[in-house]
PDB file of C-alpha atoms and ligand atoms in Angstrom:
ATOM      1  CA  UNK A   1       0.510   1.177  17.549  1.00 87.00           C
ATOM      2  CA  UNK A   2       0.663  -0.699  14.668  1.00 96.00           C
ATOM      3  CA  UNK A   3      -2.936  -0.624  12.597  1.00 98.00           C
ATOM      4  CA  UNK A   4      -4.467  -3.845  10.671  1.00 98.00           C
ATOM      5  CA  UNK A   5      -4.783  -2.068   7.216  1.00 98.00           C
ATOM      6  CA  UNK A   6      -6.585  -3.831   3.924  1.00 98.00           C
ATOM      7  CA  UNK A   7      -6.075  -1.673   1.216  1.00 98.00           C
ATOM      8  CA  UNK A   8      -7.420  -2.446  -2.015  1.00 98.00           C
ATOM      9  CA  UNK A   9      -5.744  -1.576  -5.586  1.00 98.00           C
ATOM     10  CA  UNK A  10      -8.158  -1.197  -8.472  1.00 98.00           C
ATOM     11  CA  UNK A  11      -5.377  -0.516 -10.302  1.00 98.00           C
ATOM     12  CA  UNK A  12      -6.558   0.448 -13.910  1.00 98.00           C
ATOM     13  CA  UNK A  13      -9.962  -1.394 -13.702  1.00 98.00           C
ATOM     14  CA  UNK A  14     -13.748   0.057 -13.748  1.00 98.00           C
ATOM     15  CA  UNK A  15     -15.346   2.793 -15.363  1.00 98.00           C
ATOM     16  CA  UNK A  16     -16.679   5.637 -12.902  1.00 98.00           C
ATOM     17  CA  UNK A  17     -20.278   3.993 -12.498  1.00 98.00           C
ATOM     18  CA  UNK A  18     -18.512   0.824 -11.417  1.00 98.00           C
ATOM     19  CA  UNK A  19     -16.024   1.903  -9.478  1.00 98.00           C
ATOM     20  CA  UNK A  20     -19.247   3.806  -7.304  1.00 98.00           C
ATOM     21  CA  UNK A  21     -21.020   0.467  -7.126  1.00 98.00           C
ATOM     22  CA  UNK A  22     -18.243  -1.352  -5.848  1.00 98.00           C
ATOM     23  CA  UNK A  23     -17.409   1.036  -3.422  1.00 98.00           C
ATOM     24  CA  UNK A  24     -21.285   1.246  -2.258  1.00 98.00           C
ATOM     25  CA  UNK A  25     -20.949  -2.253  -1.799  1.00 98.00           C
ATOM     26  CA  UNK A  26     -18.178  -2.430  -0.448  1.00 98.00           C
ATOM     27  CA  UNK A  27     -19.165   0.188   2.575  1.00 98.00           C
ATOM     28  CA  UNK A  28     -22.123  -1.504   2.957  1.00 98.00           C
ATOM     29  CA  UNK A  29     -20.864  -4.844   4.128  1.00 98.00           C
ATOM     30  CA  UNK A  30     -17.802  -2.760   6.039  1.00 98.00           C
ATOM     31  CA  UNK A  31     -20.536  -0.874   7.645  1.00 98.00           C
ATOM     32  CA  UNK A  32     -22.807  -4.018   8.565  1.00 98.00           C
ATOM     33  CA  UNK A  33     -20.032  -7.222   8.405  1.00 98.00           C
ATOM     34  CA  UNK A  34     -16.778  -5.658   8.623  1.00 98.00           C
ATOM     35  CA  UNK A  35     -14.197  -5.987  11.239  1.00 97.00           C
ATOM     36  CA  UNK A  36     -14.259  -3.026  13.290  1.00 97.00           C
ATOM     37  CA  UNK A  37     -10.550  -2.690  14.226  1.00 98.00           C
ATOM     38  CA  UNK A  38      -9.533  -3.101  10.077  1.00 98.00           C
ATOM     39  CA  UNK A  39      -8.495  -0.192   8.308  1.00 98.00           C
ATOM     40  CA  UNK A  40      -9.908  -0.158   5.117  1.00 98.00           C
ATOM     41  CA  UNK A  41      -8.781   1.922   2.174  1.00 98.00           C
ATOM     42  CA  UNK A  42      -9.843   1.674  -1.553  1.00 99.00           C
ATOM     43  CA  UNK A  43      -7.374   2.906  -3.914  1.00 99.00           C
ATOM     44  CA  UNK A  44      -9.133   3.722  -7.451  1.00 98.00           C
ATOM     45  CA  UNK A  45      -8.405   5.645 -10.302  1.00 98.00           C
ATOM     46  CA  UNK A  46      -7.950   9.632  -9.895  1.00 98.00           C
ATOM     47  CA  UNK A  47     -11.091   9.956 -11.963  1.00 98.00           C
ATOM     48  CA  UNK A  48     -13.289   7.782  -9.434  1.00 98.00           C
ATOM     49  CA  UNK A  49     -11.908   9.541  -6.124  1.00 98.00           C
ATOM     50  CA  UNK A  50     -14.276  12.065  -5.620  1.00 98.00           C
ATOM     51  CA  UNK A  51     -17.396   9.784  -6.395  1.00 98.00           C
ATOM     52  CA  UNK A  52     -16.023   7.017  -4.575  1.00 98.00           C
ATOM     53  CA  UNK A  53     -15.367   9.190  -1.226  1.00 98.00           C
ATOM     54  CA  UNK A  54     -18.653  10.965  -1.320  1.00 98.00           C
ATOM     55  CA  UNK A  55     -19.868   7.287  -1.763  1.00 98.00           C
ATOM     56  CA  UNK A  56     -18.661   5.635   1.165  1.00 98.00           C
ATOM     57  CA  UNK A  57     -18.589   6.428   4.845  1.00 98.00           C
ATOM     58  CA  UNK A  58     -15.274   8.123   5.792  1.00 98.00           C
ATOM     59  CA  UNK A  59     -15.165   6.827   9.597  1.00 98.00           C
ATOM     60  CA  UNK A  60     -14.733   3.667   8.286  1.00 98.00           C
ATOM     61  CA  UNK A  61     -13.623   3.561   4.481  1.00 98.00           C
ATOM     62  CA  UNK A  62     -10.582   5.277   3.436  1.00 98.00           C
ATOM     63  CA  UNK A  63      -9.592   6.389  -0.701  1.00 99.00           C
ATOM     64  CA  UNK A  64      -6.625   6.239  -1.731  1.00 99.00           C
ATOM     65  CA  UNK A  65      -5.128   7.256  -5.444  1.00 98.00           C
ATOM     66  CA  UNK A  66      -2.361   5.175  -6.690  1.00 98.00           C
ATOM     67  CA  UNK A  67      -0.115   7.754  -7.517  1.00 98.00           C
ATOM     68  CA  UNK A  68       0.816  11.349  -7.025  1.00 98.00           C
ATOM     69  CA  UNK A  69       2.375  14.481  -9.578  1.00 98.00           C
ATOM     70  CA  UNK A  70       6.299  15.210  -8.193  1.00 98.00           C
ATOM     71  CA  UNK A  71       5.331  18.816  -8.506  1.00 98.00           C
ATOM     72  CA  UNK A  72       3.030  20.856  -5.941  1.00 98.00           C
ATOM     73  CA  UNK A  73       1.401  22.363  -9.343  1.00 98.00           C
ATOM     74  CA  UNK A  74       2.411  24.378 -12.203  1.00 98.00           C
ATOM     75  CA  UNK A  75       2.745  23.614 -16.092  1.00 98.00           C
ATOM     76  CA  UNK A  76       2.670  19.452 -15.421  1.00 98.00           C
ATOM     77  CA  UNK A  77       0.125  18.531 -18.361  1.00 98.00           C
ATOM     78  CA  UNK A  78      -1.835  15.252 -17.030  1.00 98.00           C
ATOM     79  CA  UNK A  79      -0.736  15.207 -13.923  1.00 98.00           C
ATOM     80  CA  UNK A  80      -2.478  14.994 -10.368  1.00 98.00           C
ATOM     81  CA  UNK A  81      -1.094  16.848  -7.389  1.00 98.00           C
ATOM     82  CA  UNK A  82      -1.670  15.508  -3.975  1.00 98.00           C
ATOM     83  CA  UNK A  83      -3.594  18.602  -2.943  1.00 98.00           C
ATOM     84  CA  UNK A  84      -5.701  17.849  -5.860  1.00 98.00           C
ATOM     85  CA  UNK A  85      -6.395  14.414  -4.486  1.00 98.00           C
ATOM     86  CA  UNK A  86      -6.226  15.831  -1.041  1.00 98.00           C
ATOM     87  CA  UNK A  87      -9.376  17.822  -1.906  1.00 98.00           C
ATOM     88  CA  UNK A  88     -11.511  14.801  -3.423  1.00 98.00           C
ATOM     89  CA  UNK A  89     -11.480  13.579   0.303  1.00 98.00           C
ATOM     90  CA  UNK A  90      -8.999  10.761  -0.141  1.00 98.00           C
ATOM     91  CA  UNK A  91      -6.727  10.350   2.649  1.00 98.00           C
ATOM     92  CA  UNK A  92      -4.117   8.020   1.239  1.00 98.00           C
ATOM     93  CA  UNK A  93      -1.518   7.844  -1.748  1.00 99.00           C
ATOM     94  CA  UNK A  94      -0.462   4.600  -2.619  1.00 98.00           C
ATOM     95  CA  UNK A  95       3.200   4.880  -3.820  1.00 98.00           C
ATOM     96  CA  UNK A  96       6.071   3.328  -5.489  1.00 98.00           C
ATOM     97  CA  UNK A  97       4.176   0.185  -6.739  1.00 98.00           C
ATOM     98  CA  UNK A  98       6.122  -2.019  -9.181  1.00 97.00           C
ATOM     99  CA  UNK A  99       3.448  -1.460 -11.836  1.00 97.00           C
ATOM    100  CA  UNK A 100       4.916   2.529 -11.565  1.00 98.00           C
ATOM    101  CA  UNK A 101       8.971   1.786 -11.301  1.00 97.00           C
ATOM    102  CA  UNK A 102       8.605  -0.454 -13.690  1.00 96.00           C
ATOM    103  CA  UNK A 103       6.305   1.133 -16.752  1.00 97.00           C
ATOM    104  CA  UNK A 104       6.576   4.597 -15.926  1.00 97.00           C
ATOM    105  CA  UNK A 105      10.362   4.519 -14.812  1.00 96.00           C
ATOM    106  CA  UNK A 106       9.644   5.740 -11.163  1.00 97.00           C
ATOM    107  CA  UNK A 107      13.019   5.964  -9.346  1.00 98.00           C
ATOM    108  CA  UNK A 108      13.854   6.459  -5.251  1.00 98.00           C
ATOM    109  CA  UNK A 109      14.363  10.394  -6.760  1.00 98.00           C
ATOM    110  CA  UNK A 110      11.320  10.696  -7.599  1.00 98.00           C
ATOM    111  CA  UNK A 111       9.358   9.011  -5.284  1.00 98.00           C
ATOM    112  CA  UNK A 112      11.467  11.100  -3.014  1.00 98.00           C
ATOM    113  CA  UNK A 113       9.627  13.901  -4.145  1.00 98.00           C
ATOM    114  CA  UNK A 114       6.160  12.415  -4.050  1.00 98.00           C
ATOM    115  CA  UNK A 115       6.565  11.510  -0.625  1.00 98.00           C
ATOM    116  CA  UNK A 116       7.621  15.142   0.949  1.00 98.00           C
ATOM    117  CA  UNK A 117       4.684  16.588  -0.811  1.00 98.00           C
ATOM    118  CA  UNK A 118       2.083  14.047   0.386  1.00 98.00           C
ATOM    119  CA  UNK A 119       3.169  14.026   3.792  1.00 98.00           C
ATOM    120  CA  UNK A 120       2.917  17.695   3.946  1.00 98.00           C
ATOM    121  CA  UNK A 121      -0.338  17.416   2.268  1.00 98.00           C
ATOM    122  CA  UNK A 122      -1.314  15.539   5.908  1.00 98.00           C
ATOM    123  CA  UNK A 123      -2.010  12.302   3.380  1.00 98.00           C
ATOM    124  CA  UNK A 124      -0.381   8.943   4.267  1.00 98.00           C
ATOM    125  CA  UNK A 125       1.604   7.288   2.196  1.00 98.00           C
ATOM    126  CA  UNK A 126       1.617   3.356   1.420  1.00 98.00           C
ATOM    127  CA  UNK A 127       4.649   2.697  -0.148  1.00 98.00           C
ATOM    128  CA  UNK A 128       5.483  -0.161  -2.032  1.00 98.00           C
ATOM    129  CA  UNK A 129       9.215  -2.195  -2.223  1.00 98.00           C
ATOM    130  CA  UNK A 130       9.473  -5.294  -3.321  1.00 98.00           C
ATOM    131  CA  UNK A 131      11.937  -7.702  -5.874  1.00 97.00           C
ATOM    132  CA  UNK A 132      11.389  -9.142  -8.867  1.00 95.00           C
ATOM    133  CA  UNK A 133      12.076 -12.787  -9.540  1.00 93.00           C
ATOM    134  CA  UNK A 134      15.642 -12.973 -11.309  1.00 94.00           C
ATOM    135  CA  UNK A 135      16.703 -10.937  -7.770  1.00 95.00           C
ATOM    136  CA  UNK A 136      14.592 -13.478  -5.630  1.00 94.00           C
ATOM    137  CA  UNK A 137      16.553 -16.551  -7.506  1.00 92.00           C
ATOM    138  CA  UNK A 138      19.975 -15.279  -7.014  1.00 96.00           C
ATOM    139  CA  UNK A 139      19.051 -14.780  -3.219  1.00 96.00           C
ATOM    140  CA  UNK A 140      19.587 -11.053  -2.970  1.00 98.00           C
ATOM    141  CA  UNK A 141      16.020  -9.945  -2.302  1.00 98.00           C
ATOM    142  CA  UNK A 142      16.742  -9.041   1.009  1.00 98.00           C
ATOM    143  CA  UNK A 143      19.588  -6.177   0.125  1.00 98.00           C
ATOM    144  CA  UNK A 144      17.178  -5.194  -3.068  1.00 98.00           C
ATOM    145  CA  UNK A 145      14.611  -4.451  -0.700  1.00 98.00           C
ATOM    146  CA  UNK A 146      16.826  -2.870   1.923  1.00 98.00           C
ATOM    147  CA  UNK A 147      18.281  -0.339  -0.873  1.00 98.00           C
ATOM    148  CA  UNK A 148      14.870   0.355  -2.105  1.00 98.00           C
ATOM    149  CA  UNK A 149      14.133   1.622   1.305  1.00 98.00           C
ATOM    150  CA  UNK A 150      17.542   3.118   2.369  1.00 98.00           C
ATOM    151  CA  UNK A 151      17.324   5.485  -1.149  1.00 98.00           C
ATOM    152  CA  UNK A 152      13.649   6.530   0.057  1.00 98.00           C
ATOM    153  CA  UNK A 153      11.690   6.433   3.419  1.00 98.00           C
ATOM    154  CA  UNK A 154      14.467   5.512   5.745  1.00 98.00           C
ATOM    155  CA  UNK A 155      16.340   9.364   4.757  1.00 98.00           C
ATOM    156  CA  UNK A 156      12.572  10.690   6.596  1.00 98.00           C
ATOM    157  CA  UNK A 157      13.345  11.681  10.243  1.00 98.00           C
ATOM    158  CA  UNK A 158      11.483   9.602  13.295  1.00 98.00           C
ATOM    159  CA  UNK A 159       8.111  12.027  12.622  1.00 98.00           C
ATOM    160  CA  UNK A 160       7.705  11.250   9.047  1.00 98.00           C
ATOM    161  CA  UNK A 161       8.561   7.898   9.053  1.00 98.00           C
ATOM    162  CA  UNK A 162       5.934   7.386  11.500  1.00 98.00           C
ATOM    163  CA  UNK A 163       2.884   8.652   9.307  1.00 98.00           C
ATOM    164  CA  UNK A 164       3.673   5.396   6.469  1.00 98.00           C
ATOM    165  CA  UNK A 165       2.366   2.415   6.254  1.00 98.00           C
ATOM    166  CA  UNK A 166       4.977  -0.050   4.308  1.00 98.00           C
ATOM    167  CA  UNK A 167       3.643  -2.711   1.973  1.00 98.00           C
ATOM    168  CA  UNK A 168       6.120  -5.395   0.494  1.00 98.00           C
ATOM    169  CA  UNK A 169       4.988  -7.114  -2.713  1.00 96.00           C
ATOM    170  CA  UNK A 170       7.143  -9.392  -4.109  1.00 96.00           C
ATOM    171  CA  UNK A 171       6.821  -8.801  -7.962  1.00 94.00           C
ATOM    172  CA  UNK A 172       6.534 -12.254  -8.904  1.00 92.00           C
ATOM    173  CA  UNK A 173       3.353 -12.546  -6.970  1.00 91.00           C
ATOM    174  CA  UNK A 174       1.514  -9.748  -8.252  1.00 88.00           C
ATOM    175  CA  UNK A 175      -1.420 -10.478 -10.332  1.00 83.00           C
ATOM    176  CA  UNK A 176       0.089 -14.144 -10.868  1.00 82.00           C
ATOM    177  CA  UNK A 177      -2.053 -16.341  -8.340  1.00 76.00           C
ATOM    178  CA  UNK A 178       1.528 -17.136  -7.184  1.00 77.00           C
ATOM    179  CA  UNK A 179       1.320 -16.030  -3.569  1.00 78.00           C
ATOM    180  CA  UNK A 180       4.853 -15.552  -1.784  1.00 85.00           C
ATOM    181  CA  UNK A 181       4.870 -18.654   1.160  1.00 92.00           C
ATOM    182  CA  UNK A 182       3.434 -17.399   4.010  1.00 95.00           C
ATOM    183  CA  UNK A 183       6.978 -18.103   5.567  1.00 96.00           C
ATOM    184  CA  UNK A 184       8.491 -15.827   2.724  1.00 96.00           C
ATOM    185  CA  UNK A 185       6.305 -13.129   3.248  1.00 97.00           C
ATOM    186  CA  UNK A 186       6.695 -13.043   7.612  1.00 98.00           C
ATOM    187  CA  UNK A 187      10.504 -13.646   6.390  1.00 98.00           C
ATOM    188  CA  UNK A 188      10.941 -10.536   4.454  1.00 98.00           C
ATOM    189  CA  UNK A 189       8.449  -8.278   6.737  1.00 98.00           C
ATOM    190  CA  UNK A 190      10.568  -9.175  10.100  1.00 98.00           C
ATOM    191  CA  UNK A 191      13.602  -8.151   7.938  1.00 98.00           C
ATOM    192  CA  UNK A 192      11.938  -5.069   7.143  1.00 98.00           C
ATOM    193  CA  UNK A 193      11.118  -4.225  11.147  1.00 98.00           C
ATOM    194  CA  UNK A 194      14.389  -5.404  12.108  1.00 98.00           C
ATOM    195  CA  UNK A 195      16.080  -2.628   9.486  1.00 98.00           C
ATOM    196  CA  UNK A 196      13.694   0.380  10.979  1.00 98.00           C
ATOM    197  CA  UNK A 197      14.890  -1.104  14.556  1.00 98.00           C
ATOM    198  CA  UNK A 198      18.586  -1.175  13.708  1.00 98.00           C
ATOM    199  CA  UNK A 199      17.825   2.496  11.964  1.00 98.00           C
ATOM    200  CA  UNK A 200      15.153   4.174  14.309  1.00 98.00           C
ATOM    201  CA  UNK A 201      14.163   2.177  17.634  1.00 98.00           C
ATOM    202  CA  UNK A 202      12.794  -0.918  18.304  1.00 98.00           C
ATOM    203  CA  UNK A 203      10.053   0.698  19.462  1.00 98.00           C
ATOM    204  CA  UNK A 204       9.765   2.692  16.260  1.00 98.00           C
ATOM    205  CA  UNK A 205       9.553  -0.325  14.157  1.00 98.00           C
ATOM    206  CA  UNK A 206       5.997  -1.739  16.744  1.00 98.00           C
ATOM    207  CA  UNK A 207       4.027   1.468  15.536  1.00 98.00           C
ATOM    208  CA  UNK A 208       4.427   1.082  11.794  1.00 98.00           C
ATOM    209  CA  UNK A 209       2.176  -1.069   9.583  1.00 98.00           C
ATOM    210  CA  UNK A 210       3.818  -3.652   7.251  1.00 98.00           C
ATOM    211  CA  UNK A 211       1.665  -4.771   4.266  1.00 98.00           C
ATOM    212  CA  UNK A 212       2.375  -8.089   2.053  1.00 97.00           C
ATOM    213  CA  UNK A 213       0.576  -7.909  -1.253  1.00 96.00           C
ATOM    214  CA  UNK A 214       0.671 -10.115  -4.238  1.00 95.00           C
ATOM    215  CA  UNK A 215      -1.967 -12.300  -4.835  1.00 93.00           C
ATOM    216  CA  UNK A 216      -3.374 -12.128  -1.653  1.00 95.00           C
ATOM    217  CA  UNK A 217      -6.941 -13.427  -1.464  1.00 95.00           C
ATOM    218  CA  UNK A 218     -10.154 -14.710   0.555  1.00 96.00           C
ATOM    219  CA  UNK A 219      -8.445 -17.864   0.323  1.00 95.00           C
ATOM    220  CA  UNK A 220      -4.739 -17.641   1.862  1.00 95.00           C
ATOM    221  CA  UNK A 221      -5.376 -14.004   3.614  1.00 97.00           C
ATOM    222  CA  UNK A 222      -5.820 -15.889   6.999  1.00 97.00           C
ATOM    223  CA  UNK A 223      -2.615 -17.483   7.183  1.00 97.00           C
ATOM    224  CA  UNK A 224      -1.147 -14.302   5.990  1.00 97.00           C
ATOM    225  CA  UNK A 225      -1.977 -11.806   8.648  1.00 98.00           C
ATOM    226  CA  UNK A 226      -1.764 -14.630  11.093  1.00 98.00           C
ATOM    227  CA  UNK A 227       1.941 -13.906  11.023  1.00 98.00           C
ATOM    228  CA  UNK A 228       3.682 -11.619  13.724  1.00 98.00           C
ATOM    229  CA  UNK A 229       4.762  -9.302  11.264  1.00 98.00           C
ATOM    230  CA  UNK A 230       1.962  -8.852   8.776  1.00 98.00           C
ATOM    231  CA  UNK A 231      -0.253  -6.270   9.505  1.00 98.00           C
ATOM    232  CA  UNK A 232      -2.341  -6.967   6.536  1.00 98.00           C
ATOM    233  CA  UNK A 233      -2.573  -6.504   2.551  1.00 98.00           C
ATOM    234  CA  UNK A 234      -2.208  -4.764  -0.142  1.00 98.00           C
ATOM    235  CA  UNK A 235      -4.989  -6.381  -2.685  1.00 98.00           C
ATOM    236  CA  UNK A 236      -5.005  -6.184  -6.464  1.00 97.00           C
ATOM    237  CA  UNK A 237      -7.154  -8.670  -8.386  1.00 96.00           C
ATOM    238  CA  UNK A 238      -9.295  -9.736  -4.750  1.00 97.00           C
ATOM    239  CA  UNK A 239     -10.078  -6.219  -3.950  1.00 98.00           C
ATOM    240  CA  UNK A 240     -12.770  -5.739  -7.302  1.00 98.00           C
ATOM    241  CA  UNK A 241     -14.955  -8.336  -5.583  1.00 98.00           C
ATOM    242  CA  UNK A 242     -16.737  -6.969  -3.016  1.00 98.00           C
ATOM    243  CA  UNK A 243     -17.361 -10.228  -1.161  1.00 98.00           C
ATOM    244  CA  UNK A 244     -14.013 -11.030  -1.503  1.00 98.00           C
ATOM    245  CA  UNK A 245     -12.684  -8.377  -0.475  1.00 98.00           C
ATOM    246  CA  UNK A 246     -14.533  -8.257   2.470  1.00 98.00           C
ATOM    247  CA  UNK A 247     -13.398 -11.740   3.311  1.00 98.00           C
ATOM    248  CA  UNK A 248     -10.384 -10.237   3.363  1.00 98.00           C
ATOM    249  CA  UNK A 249     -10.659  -7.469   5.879  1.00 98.00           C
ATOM    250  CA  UNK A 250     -12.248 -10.177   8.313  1.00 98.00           C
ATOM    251  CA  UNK A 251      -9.061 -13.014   7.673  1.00 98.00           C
ATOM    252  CA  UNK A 252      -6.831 -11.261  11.170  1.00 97.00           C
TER     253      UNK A 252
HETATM  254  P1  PGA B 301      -2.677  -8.695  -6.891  1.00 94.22           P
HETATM  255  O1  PGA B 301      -2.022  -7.226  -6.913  1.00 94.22           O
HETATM  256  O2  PGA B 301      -3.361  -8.820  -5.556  1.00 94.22           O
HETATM  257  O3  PGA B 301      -3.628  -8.713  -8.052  1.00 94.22           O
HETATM  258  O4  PGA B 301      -1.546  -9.663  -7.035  1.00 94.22           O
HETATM  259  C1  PGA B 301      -1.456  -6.662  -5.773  1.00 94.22           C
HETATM  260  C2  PGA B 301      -0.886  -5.313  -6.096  1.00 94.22           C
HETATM  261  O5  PGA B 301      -0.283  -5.147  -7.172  1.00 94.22           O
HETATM  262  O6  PGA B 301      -1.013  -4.360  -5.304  1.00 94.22           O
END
């Protein structure tokens, strides 16, 4: 069945110390205000993930780092595998975010890679599509986001497709305060359901979780997930306030 997920990006904000208070606070007003059937996941810096999971309560908030190594292990200088991450206690792997294609030259190859090893890790993946403007203005986001998908998830059999959780985030929403229409956003997520129909099942496509993200706050998360196709967010800037984010989790 499809899960109401409200995953937060810290992206590279907070120092350890921080990062532990926000997460305290944020557990505590999960634990005491917090919409029981929300997922919630906090994706922070590989330096914060062990603090942050032994800082929270695991039955009900989830840690999640925002990237993976392509390798298992080996001779990688600097980078993290996902059994490394795996053993910190975080549970989810955000992947594929803009920020990553974009600065660090992450390509459907790659991610390839990343996503075999953290779904044999167990570890669920929340991977990110999602066009930029000058593709949005010519009117080919739809087939941008389709090929983004085709050259990654949708080559996973039934089984493996199953265990992600999809988040679209249109890049010229992200960190702008320019929120995609809430018409936009159910637009492109139905189009993303109808392609896993047309390439799995119908019934496929009702058990995974579609994510919008992109400026997605206290303030227009309601009418987001009030959509039939948005099972929630994906939230940068919003997800550093506690309060806020909590909002959040309790806007289905
Ligand atoms: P934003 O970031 O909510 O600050 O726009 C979202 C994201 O990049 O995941």
């Amino acid at each position: 069945m499809r899960k109401k997920i409200v995953a937060g990006n810290w992206k590279c904000n907070t120092t350890v110390k921080e990062g532990v208070e926000l997460a305290k606070s944020v557990n505590e007003l999960v634990l005491t205000k917090g919409a029981k059937d929300v997922v919630v996941v906090l994706g922070t810096p590989f330096t914060h993930l062990i603090s942050v999971a032994e800082s929270v309560d695991s039955s009900r908030v989830n840690v999640a780092s925002q990237n993976c190594a392509a390798e298992a292990k080996g001779a990688f200088t600097g980078e993290v595998s996902v059994s490394m991450v795996k053993s910190t206690g975080a549970t989810y792997v955000i992947l594929g975010h803009s920020e990553r294609r974009e600065y660090y030259n992450e390509t459907s190859d790659t991610l390839n890679k990343k996503l075999a090893l953290t779904l044999e890790q167990g570890l669920t993946p929340i991977y990110c599509c999602g066009e930029a403007l000058a593709i949005r203005e010519a009117g080919s986001e739809k087939e941008f986001v389709k090929q983004q998908l085709e050259e990654t998830i949708f080559l996973l059999p039934t089984e493996k497709l199953l265990k992600i959780v999809i988040a679209y985030e249109p890049i010229w929403a992200i960190g702008t305060g320019k929120t995609a229409s809430t018409q936009q956003a159910q637009d492109m997520l139905a189009f993303i359901r109808g392609l896993i129909a047309d390439k799995y099942t119908k019934e496929i496509a009702e058990e995974i979780s579609i994510l919008y993200g992109g400026s997605c706050s206290a303030v227009n998360a309601n009418d987001l997930f009030s959509q039939p196709d948005i099972d929630g967010g994906l939230i940068g800037g919003a997800s550093l306030k506690a309060a806020d984010f909590l909002a959040i989790i309790n806007a289905f």
